[in-house]
PDB file of C-alpha atoms in Angstrom:
ATOM      1  CA  MET Q   1     101.481 356.592 -94.577  1.00 53.00           C
ATOM      2  CA  PHE Q   2     103.106 353.047 -92.780  1.00 58.00           C
ATOM      3  CA  GLU Q   3     105.247 355.136 -90.406  1.00 65.00           C
ATOM      4  CA  GLY Q   4     108.927 352.594 -90.992  1.00 76.00           C
ATOM      5  CA  ALA Q   5     106.724 349.464 -90.138  1.00 80.00           C
ATOM      6  CA  SER Q   6     108.319 346.134 -91.172  1.00 86.00           C
ATOM      7  CA  HIS Q   7     108.077 343.444 -93.144  1.00 85.00           C
ATOM      8  CA  LEU Q   8     107.099 341.211 -89.648  1.00 90.00           C
ATOM      9  CA  ILE Q   9     104.429 344.115 -88.473  1.00 88.00           C
ATOM     10  CA  PHE Q  10     102.802 343.719 -92.446  1.00 87.00           C
ATOM     11  CA  GLU Q  11     102.950 340.175 -91.694  1.00 90.00           C
ATOM     12  CA  ASN Q  12     100.901 340.313 -88.251  1.00 87.00           C
ATOM     13  CA  ALA Q  13      98.523 343.460 -89.369  1.00 88.00           C
ATOM     14  CA  LYS Q  14      97.601 340.550 -92.601  1.00 91.00           C
ATOM     15  CA  GLN Q  15      96.713 337.786 -90.003  1.00 91.00           C
ATOM     16  CA  LEU Q  16      94.912 340.174 -87.792  1.00 90.00           C
ATOM     17  CA  ARG Q  17      92.849 341.375 -91.098  1.00 90.00           C
ATOM     18  CA  LYS Q  18      91.809 337.371 -91.313  1.00 92.00           C
ATOM     19  CA  ASN Q  19      90.808 337.122 -88.021  1.00 91.00           C
ATOM     20  CA  MET Q  20      89.625 340.114 -86.643  1.00 95.00           C
ATOM     21  CA  THR Q  21      86.989 339.808 -83.405  1.00 95.00           C
ATOM     22  CA  HIS Q  22      83.669 339.990 -84.032  1.00 96.00           C
ATOM     23  CA  ALA Q  23      83.567 343.625 -82.968  1.00 97.00           C
ATOM     24  CA  GLU Q  24      85.989 344.044 -85.427  1.00 96.00           C
ATOM     25  CA  LEU Q  25      83.854 342.876 -88.372  1.00 97.00           C
ATOM     26  CA  VAL Q  26      80.646 345.309 -87.321  1.00 97.00           C
ATOM     27  CA  LEU Q  27      82.855 348.135 -86.789  1.00 98.00           C
ATOM     28  CA  TRP Q  28      84.275 347.697 -89.769  1.00 97.00           C
ATOM     29  CA  MET Q  29      80.367 346.856 -91.262  1.00 96.00           C
ATOM     30  CA  HIS Q  30      80.520 350.202 -90.801  1.00 96.00           C
ATOM     31  CA  LEU Q  31      83.862 352.390 -91.472  1.00 97.00           C
ATOM     32  CA  LYS Q  32      84.716 350.509 -94.808  1.00 96.00           C
ATOM     33  CA  LYS Q  33      82.050 352.762 -96.525  1.00 94.00           C
ATOM     34  CA  GLY Q  34      84.246 355.786 -95.245  1.00 94.00           C
ATOM     35  CA  ILE Q  35      82.470 358.306 -91.939  1.00 93.00           C
ATOM     36  CA  ASN Q  36      82.659 362.047 -93.558  1.00 88.00           C
ATOM     37  CA  LYS Q  37      84.282 361.094 -97.385  1.00 90.00           C
ATOM     38  CA  LEU Q  38      87.173 359.551 -95.695  1.00 95.00           C
ATOM     39  CA  LYS Q  39      88.594 356.183 -95.838  1.00 96.00           C
ATOM     40  CA  PHE Q  40      89.308 353.572 -93.029  1.00 97.00           C
ATOM     41  CA  ARG Q  41      91.856 350.928 -92.736  1.00 97.00           C
ATOM     42  CA  ARG Q  42      91.632 348.292 -90.451  1.00 97.00           C
ATOM     43  CA  GLN Q  43      94.725 346.130 -88.987  1.00 96.00           C
ATOM     44  CA  HIS Q  44      96.818 349.418 -90.604  1.00 96.00           C
ATOM     45  CA  PRO Q  45     100.791 349.146 -89.449  1.00 95.00           C
ATOM     46  CA  ILE Q  46     102.208 352.181 -88.111  1.00 94.00           C
ATOM     47  CA  ARG Q  47     106.124 352.082 -86.992  1.00 91.00           C
ATOM     48  CA  ILE Q  48     105.817 349.200 -84.531  1.00 93.00           C
ATOM     49  CA  TYR Q  49     102.156 348.883 -83.782  1.00 94.00           C
ATOM     50  CA  ILE Q  50      98.768 348.175 -85.781  1.00 94.00           C
ATOM     51  CA  ALA Q  51      95.893 349.686 -85.118  1.00 96.00           C
ATOM     52  CA  ASP Q  52      92.351 348.442 -84.915  1.00 96.00           C
ATOM     53  CA  PHE Q  53      91.589 350.816 -87.891  1.00 98.00           C
ATOM     54  CA  TYR Q  54      93.329 353.939 -89.239  1.00 97.00           C
ATOM     55  CA  CYS Q  55      91.927 357.286 -91.063  1.00 96.00           C
ATOM     56  CA  HIS Q  56      95.054 358.444 -93.334  1.00 95.00           C
ATOM     57  CA  LYS Q  57      93.872 361.558 -93.854  1.00 93.00           C
ATOM     58  CA  ALA Q  58      92.480 362.402 -89.699  1.00 94.00           C
ATOM     59  CA  LYS Q  59      95.714 360.763 -88.313  1.00 95.00           C
ATOM     60  CA  LEU Q  60      93.026 358.977 -85.927  1.00 97.00           C
ATOM     61  CA  ILE Q  61      93.493 355.548 -84.855  1.00 97.00           C
ATOM     62  CA  ILE Q  62      90.261 353.364 -83.270  1.00 98.00           C
ATOM     63  CA  GLU Q  63      91.062 350.877 -80.816  1.00 97.00           C
ATOM     64  CA  ILE Q  64      88.752 348.060 -79.885  1.00 96.00           C
ATOM     65  CA  ASP Q  65      89.262 346.655 -76.318  1.00 90.00           C
ATOM     66  CA  GLY Q  66      88.353 343.361 -75.368  1.00 84.00           C
ATOM     67  CA  GLY Q  67      88.307 342.768 -71.763  1.00 71.00           C
ATOM     68  CA  ILE Q  68      92.243 341.502 -71.781  1.00 73.00           C
ATOM     69  CA  HIS Q  69      92.741 345.182 -72.096  1.00 66.00           C
ATOM     70  CA  ASN Q  70      91.202 345.219 -68.396  1.00 68.00           C
ATOM     71  CA  GLN Q  71      95.117 343.569 -66.589  1.00 75.00           C
ATOM     72  CA  LEU Q  72      97.267 345.985 -65.540  1.00 75.00           C
ATOM     73  CA  ASN Q  73      99.608 344.981 -67.732  1.00 79.00           C
ATOM     74  CA  ILE Q  74      97.859 345.309 -70.875  1.00 80.00           C
ATOM     75  CA  LYS Q  75      96.670 348.744 -69.376  1.00 86.00           C
ATOM     76  CA  GLU Q  76     100.165 349.723 -68.920  1.00 90.00           C
ATOM     77  CA  HIS Q  77     101.082 348.819 -71.918  1.00 88.00           C
ATOM     78  CA  ASP Q  78      97.903 350.528 -73.945  1.00 90.00           C
ATOM     79  CA  LEU Q  79      98.942 353.596 -72.212  1.00 92.00           C
ATOM     80  CA  VAL Q  80     102.810 353.298 -73.427  1.00 94.00           C
ATOM     81  CA  ARG Q  81     101.441 352.795 -77.001  1.00 94.00           C
ATOM     82  CA  GLN Q  82      98.561 355.640 -76.759  1.00 96.00           C
ATOM     83  CA  GLN Q  83     101.552 358.102 -75.580  1.00 97.00           C
ATOM     84  CA  ASP Q  84     103.518 357.067 -78.799  1.00 96.00           C
ATOM     85  CA  LEU Q  85     101.132 357.312 -81.261  1.00 96.00           C
ATOM     86  CA  VAL Q  86     100.349 360.619 -79.834  1.00 96.00           C
ATOM     87  CA  THR Q  87     103.537 361.873 -80.371  1.00 96.00           C
ATOM     88  CA  MET Q  88     104.183 360.283 -83.501  1.00 95.00           C
ATOM     89  CA  GLY Q  89     101.001 363.466 -84.323  1.00 94.00           C
ATOM     90  CA  TYR Q  90      98.206 360.869 -83.829  1.00 96.00           C
ATOM     91  CA  LYS Q  91      94.610 360.816 -82.283  1.00 96.00           C
ATOM     92  CA  VAL Q  92      93.950 358.452 -80.851  1.00 97.00           C
ATOM     93  CA  ILE Q  93      89.914 357.098 -79.370  1.00 97.00           C
ATOM     94  CA  ARG Q  94      89.329 354.107 -77.531  1.00 96.00           C
ATOM     95  CA  PHE Q  95      85.885 352.161 -76.931  1.00 97.00           C
ATOM     96  CA  THR Q  96      85.657 348.479 -75.778  1.00 96.00           C
ATOM     97  CA  ASN Q  97      83.803 345.313 -77.539  1.00 96.00           C
ATOM     98  CA  GLU Q  98      80.283 345.670 -75.158  1.00 97.00           C
ATOM     99  CA  GLN Q  99      80.329 349.357 -76.752  1.00 97.00           C
ATOM    100  CA  VAL Q 100      80.722 348.402 -79.854  1.00 98.00           C
ATOM    101  CA  ILE Q 101      78.299 345.291 -80.126  1.00 97.00           C
ATOM    102  CA  GLN Q 102      75.685 347.163 -77.646  1.00 97.00           C
ATOM    103  CA  GLN Q 103      75.108 351.234 -79.319  1.00 97.00           C
ATOM    104  CA  ALA Q 104      77.055 350.767 -82.474  1.00 96.00           C
ATOM    105  CA  GLU Q 105      74.617 354.381 -83.456  1.00 96.00           C
ATOM    106  CA  VAL Q 106      77.162 355.718 -80.330  1.00 98.00           C
ATOM    107  CA  VAL Q 107      80.507 354.548 -80.959  1.00 98.00           C
ATOM    108  CA  LEU Q 108      80.116 355.443 -84.889  1.00 97.00           C
ATOM    109  CA  GLN Q 109      78.264 359.100 -84.105  1.00 97.00           C
ATOM    110  CA  THR Q 110      81.254 359.827 -81.514  1.00 97.00           C
ATOM    111  CA  ILE Q 111      83.872 358.656 -84.337  1.00 98.00           C
ATOM    112  CA  LYS Q 112      82.282 360.775 -86.624  1.00 96.00           C
ATOM    113  CA  GLN Q 113      82.632 364.098 -84.117  1.00 96.00           C
ATOM    114  CA  GLU Q 114      85.987 363.017 -83.619  1.00 96.00           C
ATOM    115  CA  ILE Q 115      86.347 363.245 -87.177  1.00 95.00           C
ATOM    116  CA  LEU Q 116      84.553 366.985 -87.709  1.00 94.00           C
ATOM    117  CA  ASN Q 117      86.745 367.721 -84.533  1.00 94.00           C
ATOM    118  CA  ILE Q 118      89.931 366.753 -86.369  1.00 92.00           C
ATOM    119  CA  ILE Q 119      88.745 368.553 -89.459  1.00 89.00           C
ATOM    120  CA  ASN Q 120      88.059 371.998 -87.751  1.00 89.00           C
ATOM    121  CA  SER Q 121      91.430 371.958 -86.251  1.00 88.00           C
ATOM    122  CA  GLN Q 122      92.929 371.438 -89.399  1.00 82.00           C
ATOM    123  CA  LYS Q 123      91.168 374.399 -90.742  1.00 81.00           C
ATOM    124  CA  LEU Q 124      91.898 376.586 -88.232  1.00 77.00           C
ATOM    125  CA  ASN Q 125      96.155 375.829 -88.695  1.00 79.00           C
ATOM    126  CA  ALA Q 126      95.879 376.214 -92.284  1.00 78.00           C
ATOM    127  CA  SER Q 127      93.760 379.421 -91.419  1.00 76.00           C
ATOM    128  CA  SER Q 128      96.140 380.268 -89.189  1.00 74.00           C
ATOM    129  CA  LYS Q 129      99.326 379.708 -91.525  1.00 74.00           C
ATOM    130  CA  ASP Q 130      98.051 381.533 -93.943  1.00 68.00           C
ATOM    131  CA  GLY Q 131      97.807 384.585 -91.562  1.00 65.00           C
ATOM    132  CA  VAL Q 132      93.812 384.345 -91.408  1.00 53.00           C
TER     133      VAL Q 132
END
């Protein structure tokens, strides 16, 4: 489940859980209850990365971006990171701090819809493997 994350990544994740941003706390208040009976983890290690929020059963990563993510070098790093995670089989969705704080219901609805899309896709893949 942790995809080979090092001890250092685990320690960094632990510190990030202790120092969540306001937007992360707002979203966590909703995600910790789960969505569609699926559980989420916060600041979850995956190889060399730490996902803001992660749902293992859906292989869904949710990232919350503050203003620093508008800087060119950070945008480039985020793009490489996201491509790596997608290559590993994860779905990544991103929201800004402002979206989470000002439009929490829209963000939650988007997450719920993405989970439904993933579940439906998994069901399709399973039935096609079964020859249905």
